[in-house]
Amino acid sequence: MPDALHLYTIPPHRAFADALANGLIQRFGSDPMGLARGLVLLPNNRAKKAIQDAFVRASGGGLLLPRLVAVGDPELDEAVFDAAADPDPVPPAVTPLQRQLILARLIQQAEPRHDAAEAVRLAGELAETLDQLLIEEVPLTRLTDLKFEGELQSHWDKSLNLFRIVLERWPGELARLGRIDLADRRRRLIDKVAKRWTANPPQGFVCAAGITASAPAIARLQRVVAGLPHGMVVLPDLAIAISEAEWDMLGPHAPDPVTGRRKRNLETHPQFHLKLLLERMSVHRSEFDPWMFASEHDAAPSRSKAIASAMQPPELTHGWTTLPEHERRLDGVRVLEVATPAEEAQAIALALRQVLETPERTAALVTPDRALARRVAAHCARWGITVDDSAGQPLSILPPGTLLLALADAAAQRFAPLPLLTLLKHPLVMPETRPEWLEGARLLDRALRGPRPAPDLAGIDRHLAEQEGRDGPIRKAAQAWWPTAKALLAPLEAAFGAGTQPIPALLAALREAAQALGGDALWSRTEGRAAATLLDDLEREAVDGPQRAEPDTLAPMLRTLMDGIAVRPPQGGHPRLAILGQLEARLQTADLMILSGLNEGVWPSLPAPDPWLAPRIRAELDLPGLERRIGLAAHDLAGALGAPEVLLTRARRDATAPTIASRFWLRLEALSGGLDRAPDLAAWVRAIDNPGIHEYAKQPAPKPPVEARPKAISVTEVDRLKADPYAFYARRMLKLAPLDPVDADPSAAWRGTAVHDVLQKWFELDNCDPARLRARAEAMLVDERTHPMMRALWQPRLMEAIDWIARQIAENPDRKVLAVELDGDIEFEGVKLRGKFDRIDRLADGSLAIIDYKTGQPPSTRAVRAGFSLQLGLLGLIAERGGFADIEGIARAFEYWSLARSPRTGGFGYVDSPVDPKKKEPIPVEDFVTIAAREFGDAVRRWLTGDEPFTAKLHPEYAPYAEYDQLMRLDEWYGRE
């Protein structure tokens, strides 16, 4: 090794890429071929783009660039020297997907209780653990050599059992394939390059720039580069000015010679990974010189000192109060704290838009919160500005990915309404005949409203056929369209209905169904090609994975794999604006850096637990601790704080709860004594959507002409007309009927319909035989169309109430059931009054009993006295005037047969009547029909044959329904009238 090493660092207040490019040009640019003969090693491909752009800015004209190579390049040997004649080539690497599937098979064989989806998920986490062991060069034998005391040893032995089974078989799988792990291949390539350069240094310069990974192989390579005649290592933000005491606090610490225990490393510090890198390079920070080349994108030098102070260990922060003002100053750094993520996104978009007002000025948003990044991009689109999120988005949330997941989910759920309609309405389905297809899907949506039909495509057929009488035209149109969609889905149903089978068979069926629905357009664009590549690779590699899978595990397995595929947009966004993730932001700079999402748990993110290695185990193996990511996040923040202008933002709450400010935010506030605010942005956020004047809505009271008003009304609509005339107007005159939810839970109305159907069949087919009623109810409950919630929760109370009805009929032989569920109508006060009774009995004295079944509580006597809940009286009026066929007589009993719990007996089922003489101040039975007729006539004269306006919520205490509250804009006027 040479005596002199060429080691440099660029402080955070300098733009790393521009300072590096300026320095390399000044050093080697005098020779036209000087730069072209050089090689710059960089951490990743995004850094290559940043350095390339910096060379373009610095050149001012034509320039032959050095070779830019990412140190993690899988073909590193070919990138830095001619590897064709290598006598000992490094074996090829197993692909990440193939490795994950093989590990999933090994996990499933070791633990059969795991299904295919869970095995694939665990395999992905195991692969990360294996990579860390390989990168840190920890031999697998060390796992079995670990010894602990007490309960920890027994816990480790249990964890090691599965680990050992997999790890012992994994090398054999690699040998069978003739491949090695990708992390192992990178390590071997890096060592090969280091060995080659040690023996035969390159003719041109070699610069390792911005590579902060502390892996041993990386450290060895950088040590070799630093010792080359024309080599140099340039690190970002190395703290060469902090005290030796602070540097020693970071670790890593040697074991105590007596106890063997180690002092805890300060892995949350932004310099820890750099110190570890230096120790593995066998160099000291005092050997680093400042990079003496600046750029026009630098901030003030005092910024670096303030950043270093802000990141001090907790033990040293007490000295902040004694620091000189220039060491605490954060000029050019502003903060914005808003209420919600929506306001935060709006403010960031406004800040980006403001930058474009100054020619050539640039801005970048850096955030680990990808949802916030998407919202900012959407806000920028309102001004026609396209800003790409270069961190990418997971394939699972992009259209091709969501279509594949929707297909797998719909088939696994046997085409239940919600997943089926989600699939049929997907934006990539049937692009060539989209309008016609979407119209058919909407018709099916209307037809499937309400409780879930029977499963499978045949269940949809049966539902459409049996419900044809309801919403007739819509259901008939849906029934005519449905075979088109069914034919495309039938092959997928057949494949998924075959039960457990090989994964390639399920994938082939999924691919064919996706092609049939989406066509070639599905696989176009970057995200479509990513989905096609995943399916192709998965079908090819699935033979090495779990042998068989349940169909319902395919969707979660695909989601796990898609979540790990980041689809990055092609170049083409705005040239002066950028949205970056933390990794993509390294070595980047802009005139304005916006650092957002500065809440605890976001930046820094919470350490993700390792399901394979506990923290104590990781420490014993010298693996990075779970808190290492916090230190890396702090280093990312420190680098971004070096921009000329910085805006820090956070929201005081997220979608679910209040948030806690990031520890970095609190440190910067405490150090500076309070950062400058951004009141202009906060004011713009409030102003951009502020209408200025709020004109509150008035209580609606439409007044259509008398001749346009309905001249027919049912007994069930009278209460709505009187209590909430506007709701009656919306339903009858505007024809706005509320839709049932798709796949709805059984509502009170639906339960009532089911009970009415049972009782109707009992009368028509069993002649009210008490012995047959229970059998009818049981047949309804076991029907596959009956909602499982009703079967599980309502069955006990329903059967008790049904038995009560049977007893009531058996105990009153003098009453004769005349009819059930019969429609009738009469002309009254110039309108047609329609009604349908649940049941009418003939009493012993020849009078009629009007009976209404209730699955809940009957109306109160108070409501009846107020002129509401007169349905029984109006049915009696129709009966007395001959409105029901073959029904004659005077109504002298008005009964609600409730299936709810009786307040008197505690059992289910009781009779209640508004004319019950036992009630306090009962309504005389002989006056009930007269009172109902009078109240009805008054309502008709006011709203149907008269011109009184249909006022909203006239009597809100008797208008509990809320279907039209939004239409009437209730929240805007209620309480103001």
PDB file of C-alpha atoms in Angstrom, residues 293-488:
ATOM      1  CA  PHE A 293     -13.781  23.027  -5.589  1.00  0.00           C
ATOM      2  CA  ALA A 294     -17.065  24.875  -5.249  1.00  0.00           C
ATOM      3  CA  SER A 295     -20.060  25.529  -7.484  1.00  0.00           C
ATOM      4  CA  GLU A 296     -22.654  28.210  -7.994  1.00  0.00           C
ATOM      5  CA  HIS A 297     -25.278  25.979  -6.327  1.00  0.00           C
ATOM      6  CA  ASP A 298     -23.607  26.027  -2.882  1.00  0.00           C
ATOM      7  CA  ALA A 299     -25.119  27.405   0.314  1.00  0.00           C
ATOM      8  CA  ALA A 300     -23.261  29.507   2.910  1.00  0.00           C
ATOM      9  CA  PRO A 301     -20.408  27.628   4.677  1.00  0.00           C
ATOM     10  CA  SER A 302     -22.043  28.240   8.060  1.00  0.00           C
ATOM     11  CA  ARG A 303     -24.783  25.808   7.030  1.00  0.00           C
ATOM     12  CA  SER A 304     -22.424  22.835   7.394  1.00  0.00           C
ATOM     13  CA  LYS A 305     -21.532  23.761  10.962  1.00  0.00           C
ATOM     14  CA  ALA A 306     -25.197  24.185  11.912  1.00  0.00           C
ATOM     15  CA  ILE A 307     -26.066  20.806  10.381  1.00  0.00           C
ATOM     16  CA  ALA A 308     -23.249  19.088  12.280  1.00  0.00           C
ATOM     17  CA  SER A 309     -24.410  20.711  15.523  1.00  0.00           C
ATOM     18  CA  ALA A 310     -28.016  19.662  14.932  1.00  0.00           C
ATOM     19  CA  MET A 311     -27.002  16.018  14.510  1.00  0.00           C
ATOM     20  CA  GLN A 312     -24.900  15.755  17.680  1.00  0.00           C
ATOM     21  CA  PRO A 313     -25.493  12.844  20.079  1.00  0.00           C
ATOM     22  CA  PRO A 314     -28.025  13.591  22.846  1.00  0.00           C
ATOM     23  CA  GLU A 315     -25.255  13.790  25.460  1.00  0.00           C
ATOM     24  CA  LEU A 316     -23.792  16.857  23.736  1.00  0.00           C
ATOM     25  CA  THR A 317     -26.914  18.857  22.919  1.00  0.00           C
ATOM     26  CA  HIS A 318     -26.685  20.713  26.251  1.00  0.00           C
ATOM     27  CA  GLY A 319     -23.921  22.741  24.636  1.00  0.00           C
ATOM     28  CA  TRP A 320     -26.212  24.239  22.008  1.00  0.00           C
ATOM     29  CA  THR A 321     -27.000  27.223  24.200  1.00  0.00           C
ATOM     30  CA  THR A 322     -23.336  28.206  24.347  1.00  0.00           C
ATOM     31  CA  LEU A 323     -22.690  27.966  20.619  1.00  0.00           C
ATOM     32  CA  PRO A 324     -21.928  31.220  18.785  1.00  0.00           C
ATOM     33  CA  GLU A 325     -24.794  32.469  16.695  1.00  0.00           C
ATOM     34  CA  HIS A 326     -23.019  31.789  13.396  1.00  0.00           C
ATOM     35  CA  GLU A 327     -22.729  28.092  14.312  1.00  0.00           C
ATOM     36  CA  ARG A 328     -26.476  27.850  14.947  1.00  0.00           C
ATOM     37  CA  ARG A 329     -27.701  29.943  12.059  1.00  0.00           C
ATOM     38  CA  LEU A 330     -29.853  28.240   9.453  1.00  0.00           C
ATOM     39  CA  ASP A 331     -30.374  31.125   7.061  1.00  0.00           C
ATOM     40  CA  GLY A 332     -32.287  30.055   3.991  1.00  0.00           C
ATOM     41  CA  VAL A 333     -34.114  27.247   5.814  1.00  0.00           C
ATOM     42  CA  ARG A 334     -37.840  27.789   6.327  1.00  0.00           C
ATOM     43  CA  VAL A 335     -40.509  25.581   7.841  1.00  0.00           C
ATOM     44  CA  LEU A 336     -44.187  25.148   7.118  1.00  0.00           C
ATOM     45  CA  GLU A 337     -46.500  23.327   9.517  1.00  0.00           C
ATOM     46  CA  VAL A 338     -50.061  22.759   8.314  1.00  0.00           C
ATOM     47  CA  ALA A 339     -53.090  20.916   9.591  1.00  0.00           C
ATOM     48  CA  THR A 340     -53.509  18.035   7.158  1.00  0.00           C
ATOM     49  CA  PRO A 341     -51.614  16.136   4.432  1.00  0.00           C
ATOM     50  CA  ALA A 342     -53.962  17.715   1.878  1.00  0.00           C
ATOM     51  CA  GLU A 343     -52.817  21.194   2.896  1.00  0.00           C
ATOM     52  CA  GLU A 344     -49.199  20.042   2.924  1.00  0.00           C
ATOM     53  CA  ALA A 345     -49.461  18.750  -0.647  1.00  0.00           C
ATOM     54  CA  GLN A 346     -51.168  21.956  -1.778  1.00  0.00           C
ATOM     55  CA  ALA A 347     -48.456  24.104  -0.189  1.00  0.00           C
ATOM     56  CA  ILE A 348     -45.644  22.079  -1.765  1.00  0.00           C
ATOM     57  CA  ALA A 349     -47.255  22.348  -5.190  1.00  0.00           C
ATOM     58  CA  LEU A 350     -47.537  26.113  -4.769  1.00  0.00           C
ATOM     59  CA  ALA A 351     -43.868  26.326  -3.772  1.00  0.00           C
ATOM     60  CA  LEU A 352     -42.862  24.319  -6.854  1.00  0.00           C
ATOM     61  CA  ARG A 353     -45.045  26.506  -9.058  1.00  0.00           C
ATOM     62  CA  GLN A 354     -43.497  29.648  -7.621  1.00  0.00           C
ATOM     63  CA  VAL A 355     -40.010  28.448  -8.567  1.00  0.00           C
ATOM     64  CA  LEU A 356     -40.985  28.336 -12.234  1.00  0.00           C
ATOM     65  CA  GLU A 357     -41.617  32.098 -12.173  1.00  0.00           C
ATOM     66  CA  THR A 358     -37.832  32.639 -12.129  1.00  0.00           C
ATOM     67  CA  PRO A 359     -36.057  31.467 -15.321  1.00  0.00           C
ATOM     68  CA  GLU A 360     -33.604  28.584 -14.904  1.00  0.00           C
ATOM     69  CA  ARG A 361     -34.423  28.180 -11.200  1.00  0.00           C
ATOM     70  CA  THR A 362     -34.877  24.576 -10.060  1.00  0.00           C
ATOM     71  CA  ALA A 363     -36.688  22.812  -7.233  1.00  0.00           C
ATOM     72  CA  ALA A 364     -36.969  19.272  -5.929  1.00  0.00           C
ATOM     73  CA  LEU A 365     -39.327  17.628  -3.473  1.00  0.00           C
ATOM     74  CA  VAL A 366     -37.731  14.937  -1.338  1.00  0.00           C
ATOM     75  CA  THR A 367     -40.015  12.756   0.767  1.00  0.00           C
ATOM     76  CA  PRO A 368     -40.271   9.128   1.837  1.00  0.00           C
ATOM     77  CA  ASP A 369     -44.074   9.496   1.733  1.00  0.00           C
ATOM     78  CA  ARG A 370     -45.052   8.293  -1.728  1.00  0.00           C
ATOM     79  CA  ALA A 371     -48.722   9.102  -1.166  1.00  0.00           C
ATOM     80  CA  LEU A 372     -47.770  12.721  -0.494  1.00  0.00           C
ATOM     81  CA  ALA A 373     -45.615  12.707  -3.627  1.00  0.00           C
ATOM     82  CA  ARG A 374     -48.572  11.524  -5.725  1.00  0.00           C
ATOM     83  CA  ARG A 375     -50.804  14.242  -4.292  1.00  0.00           C
ATOM     84  CA  VAL A 376     -48.247  16.922  -5.104  1.00  0.00           C
ATOM     85  CA  ALA A 377     -47.952  15.649  -8.684  1.00  0.00           C
ATOM     86  CA  ALA A 378     -51.747  15.753  -9.000  1.00  0.00           C
ATOM     87  CA  HIS A 379     -51.864  19.344  -7.723  1.00  0.00           C
ATOM     88  CA  CYS A 380     -49.174  20.391 -10.206  1.00  0.00           C
ATOM     89  CA  ALA A 381     -51.254  18.898 -12.998  1.00  0.00           C
ATOM     90  CA  ARG A 382     -53.879  21.598 -12.411  1.00  0.00           C
ATOM     91  CA  TRP A 383     -51.383  24.040 -13.970  1.00  0.00           C
ATOM     92  CA  GLY A 384     -50.450  21.640 -16.768  1.00  0.00           C
ATOM     93  CA  ILE A 385     -47.131  20.796 -15.084  1.00  0.00           C
ATOM     94  CA  THR A 386     -45.997  17.172 -15.231  1.00  0.00           C
ATOM     95  CA  VAL A 387     -43.671  16.223 -12.382  1.00  0.00           C
ATOM     96  CA  ASP A 388     -42.579  12.600 -12.315  1.00  0.00           C
ATOM     97  CA  ASP A 389     -41.883  10.792  -9.067  1.00  0.00           C
ATOM     98  CA  SER A 390     -38.513   9.294  -9.886  1.00  0.00           C
ATOM     99  CA  ALA A 391     -38.698   7.010  -6.848  1.00  0.00           C
ATOM    100  CA  GLY A 392     -41.355   5.168  -8.793  1.00  0.00           C
ATOM    101  CA  GLN A 393     -44.585   3.542  -7.704  1.00  0.00           C
ATOM    102  CA  PRO A 394     -45.202  -0.099  -6.806  1.00  0.00           C
ATOM    103  CA  LEU A 395     -46.704  -2.127  -9.629  1.00  0.00           C
ATOM    104  CA  SER A 396     -49.494  -3.205  -7.285  1.00  0.00           C
ATOM    105  CA  ILE A 397     -51.128   0.255  -7.408  1.00  0.00           C
ATOM    106  CA  LEU A 398     -50.664   0.897 -11.141  1.00  0.00           C
ATOM    107  CA  PRO A 399     -53.453  -0.020 -13.592  1.00  0.00           C
ATOM    108  CA  PRO A 400     -51.978  -3.249 -15.042  1.00  0.00           C
ATOM    109  CA  GLY A 401     -51.177  -4.497 -11.550  1.00  0.00           C
ATOM    110  CA  THR A 402     -54.585  -3.632 -10.144  1.00  0.00           C
ATOM    111  CA  LEU A 403     -56.283  -5.407 -13.066  1.00  0.00           C
ATOM    112  CA  LEU A 404     -54.356  -8.628 -12.447  1.00  0.00           C
ATOM    113  CA  LEU A 405     -55.123  -8.409  -8.733  1.00  0.00           C
ATOM    114  CA  ALA A 406     -58.791  -7.688  -9.443  1.00  0.00           C
ATOM    115  CA  LEU A 407     -58.992 -10.763 -11.674  1.00  0.00           C
ATOM    116  CA  ALA A 408     -57.405 -13.014  -9.069  1.00  0.00           C
ATOM    117  CA  ASP A 409     -59.516 -11.530  -6.288  1.00  0.00           C
ATOM    118  CA  ALA A 410     -62.803 -11.848  -8.198  1.00  0.00           C
ATOM    119  CA  ALA A 411     -62.128 -15.468  -9.112  1.00  0.00           C
ATOM    120  CA  ALA A 412     -61.026 -16.336  -5.571  1.00  0.00           C
ATOM    121  CA  GLN A 413     -64.223 -14.817  -4.137  1.00  0.00           C
ATOM    122  CA  ARG A 414     -66.294 -16.753  -6.675  1.00  0.00           C
ATOM    123  CA  PHE A 415     -67.337 -13.557  -8.444  1.00  0.00           C
ATOM    124  CA  ALA A 416     -69.065 -11.889  -5.511  1.00  0.00           C
ATOM    125  CA  PRO A 417     -70.621  -8.553  -6.573  1.00  0.00           C
ATOM    126  CA  LEU A 418     -68.007  -6.131  -5.233  1.00  0.00           C
ATOM    127  CA  PRO A 419     -64.879  -7.767  -6.691  1.00  0.00           C
ATOM    128  CA  LEU A 420     -66.774  -8.605  -9.885  1.00  0.00           C
ATOM    129  CA  LEU A 421     -67.883  -5.016 -10.478  1.00  0.00           C
ATOM    130  CA  THR A 422     -64.412  -3.726  -9.525  1.00  0.00           C
ATOM    131  CA  LEU A 423     -63.019  -5.937 -12.273  1.00  0.00           C
ATOM    132  CA  LEU A 424     -65.604  -5.119 -14.929  1.00  0.00           C
ATOM    133  CA  LYS A 425     -65.279  -1.360 -14.383  1.00  0.00           C
ATOM    134  CA  HIS A 426     -61.469  -1.354 -14.396  1.00  0.00           C
ATOM    135  CA  PRO A 427     -60.182   1.393 -16.729  1.00  0.00           C
ATOM    136  CA  LEU A 428     -58.096  -1.057 -18.808  1.00  0.00           C
ATOM    137  CA  VAL A 429     -60.963  -3.443 -19.549  1.00  0.00           C
ATOM    138  CA  MET A 430     -62.297  -3.470 -23.118  1.00  0.00           C
ATOM    139  CA  PRO A 431     -60.552  -0.328 -24.391  1.00  0.00           C
ATOM    140  CA  GLU A 432     -61.845  -0.772 -27.952  1.00  0.00           C
ATOM    141  CA  THR A 433     -65.533  -0.945 -26.975  1.00  0.00           C
ATOM    142  CA  ARG A 434     -65.243   0.988 -23.724  1.00  0.00           C
ATOM    143  CA  PRO A 435     -68.506   3.034 -23.825  1.00  0.00           C
ATOM    144  CA  GLU A 436     -70.720   0.032 -24.612  1.00  0.00           C
ATOM    145  CA  TRP A 437     -68.906  -2.173 -22.098  1.00  0.00           C
ATOM    146  CA  LEU A 438     -69.138   0.420 -19.346  1.00  0.00           C
ATOM    147  CA  GLU A 439     -72.854   0.874 -19.975  1.00  0.00           C
ATOM    148  CA  GLY A 440     -73.358  -2.864 -19.565  1.00  0.00           C
ATOM    149  CA  ALA A 441     -71.293  -2.940 -16.386  1.00  0.00           C
ATOM    150  CA  ARG A 442     -73.397  -0.124 -14.955  1.00  0.00           C
ATOM    151  CA  LEU A 443     -76.576  -2.006 -15.764  1.00  0.00           C
ATOM    152  CA  LEU A 444     -75.197  -5.050 -13.956  1.00  0.00           C
ATOM    153  CA  ASP A 445     -74.255  -2.805 -11.053  1.00  0.00           C
ATOM    154  CA  ARG A 446     -77.886  -1.697 -10.745  1.00  0.00           C
ATOM    155  CA  ALA A 447     -79.097  -5.272 -10.985  1.00  0.00           C
ATOM    156  CA  LEU A 448     -76.744  -6.539  -8.266  1.00  0.00           C
ATOM    157  CA  ARG A 449     -77.700  -3.940  -5.687  1.00  0.00           C
ATOM    158  CA  GLY A 450     -78.777  -5.391  -2.371  1.00  0.00           C
ATOM    159  CA  PRO A 451     -77.736  -8.572  -0.563  1.00  0.00           C
ATOM    160  CA  ARG A 452     -75.240 -10.891  -2.215  1.00  0.00           C
ATOM    161  CA  PRO A 453     -76.544 -13.406  -4.770  1.00  0.00           C
ATOM    162  CA  ALA A 454     -75.478 -17.041  -4.881  1.00  0.00           C
ATOM    163  CA  PRO A 455     -71.758 -17.566  -5.661  1.00  0.00           C
ATOM    164  CA  ASP A 456     -70.147 -18.158  -9.061  1.00  0.00           C
ATOM    165  CA  LEU A 457     -71.202 -16.953 -12.488  1.00  0.00           C
ATOM    166  CA  ALA A 458     -74.240 -19.232 -12.376  1.00  0.00           C
ATOM    167  CA  GLY A 459     -75.343 -17.392  -9.247  1.00  0.00           C
ATOM    168  CA  ILE A 460     -75.406 -14.147 -11.225  1.00  0.00           C
ATOM    169  CA  ASP A 461     -77.513 -15.892 -13.902  1.00  0.00           C
ATOM    170  CA  ARG A 462     -79.973 -17.089 -11.293  1.00  0.00           C
ATOM    171  CA  HIS A 463     -80.152 -13.711  -9.590  1.00  0.00           C
ATOM    172  CA  LEU A 464     -80.909 -11.871 -12.833  1.00  0.00           C
ATOM    173  CA  ALA A 465     -83.576 -14.415 -13.776  1.00  0.00           C
ATOM    174  CA  GLU A 466     -85.316 -14.478 -10.393  1.00  0.00           C
ATOM    175  CA  GLN A 467     -85.311 -10.706  -9.878  1.00  0.00           C
ATOM    176  CA  GLU A 468     -86.596  -9.830 -13.322  1.00  0.00           C
ATOM    177  CA  GLY A 469     -89.788  -8.302 -11.974  1.00  0.00           C
ATOM    178  CA  ARG A 470     -87.892  -5.742  -9.918  1.00  0.00           C
ATOM    179  CA  ASP A 471     -86.520  -2.766 -11.887  1.00  0.00           C
ATOM    180  CA  GLY A 472     -87.724  -4.669 -14.928  1.00  0.00           C
ATOM    181  CA  PRO A 473     -86.148  -2.703 -17.833  1.00  0.00           C
ATOM    182  CA  ILE A 474     -82.786  -2.365 -16.094  1.00  0.00           C
ATOM    183  CA  ARG A 475     -82.571  -6.016 -15.122  1.00  0.00           C
ATOM    184  CA  LYS A 476     -83.709  -7.130 -18.548  1.00  0.00           C
ATOM    185  CA  ALA A 477     -80.971  -5.029 -20.172  1.00  0.00           C
ATOM    186  CA  ALA A 478     -78.399  -6.345 -17.688  1.00  0.00           C
ATOM    187  CA  GLN A 479     -79.550  -9.897 -18.411  1.00  0.00           C
ATOM    188  CA  ALA A 480     -79.040  -9.304 -22.132  1.00  0.00           C
ATOM    189  CA  TRP A 481     -75.505  -7.906 -21.617  1.00  0.00           C
ATOM    190  CA  TRP A 482     -74.272 -10.314 -18.969  1.00  0.00           C
ATOM    191  CA  PRO A 483     -73.497 -13.295 -21.280  1.00  0.00           C
ATOM    192  CA  THR A 484     -70.844 -11.184 -23.042  1.00  0.00           C
ATOM    193  CA  ALA A 485     -68.920 -10.667 -19.820  1.00  0.00           C
ATOM    194  CA  LYS A 486     -69.626 -14.183 -18.566  1.00  0.00           C
ATOM    195  CA  ALA A 487     -68.050 -15.760 -21.647  1.00  0.00           C
ATOM    196  CA  LEU A 488     -64.789 -13.897 -20.959  1.00  0.00           C
TER     197      LEU A 488
END
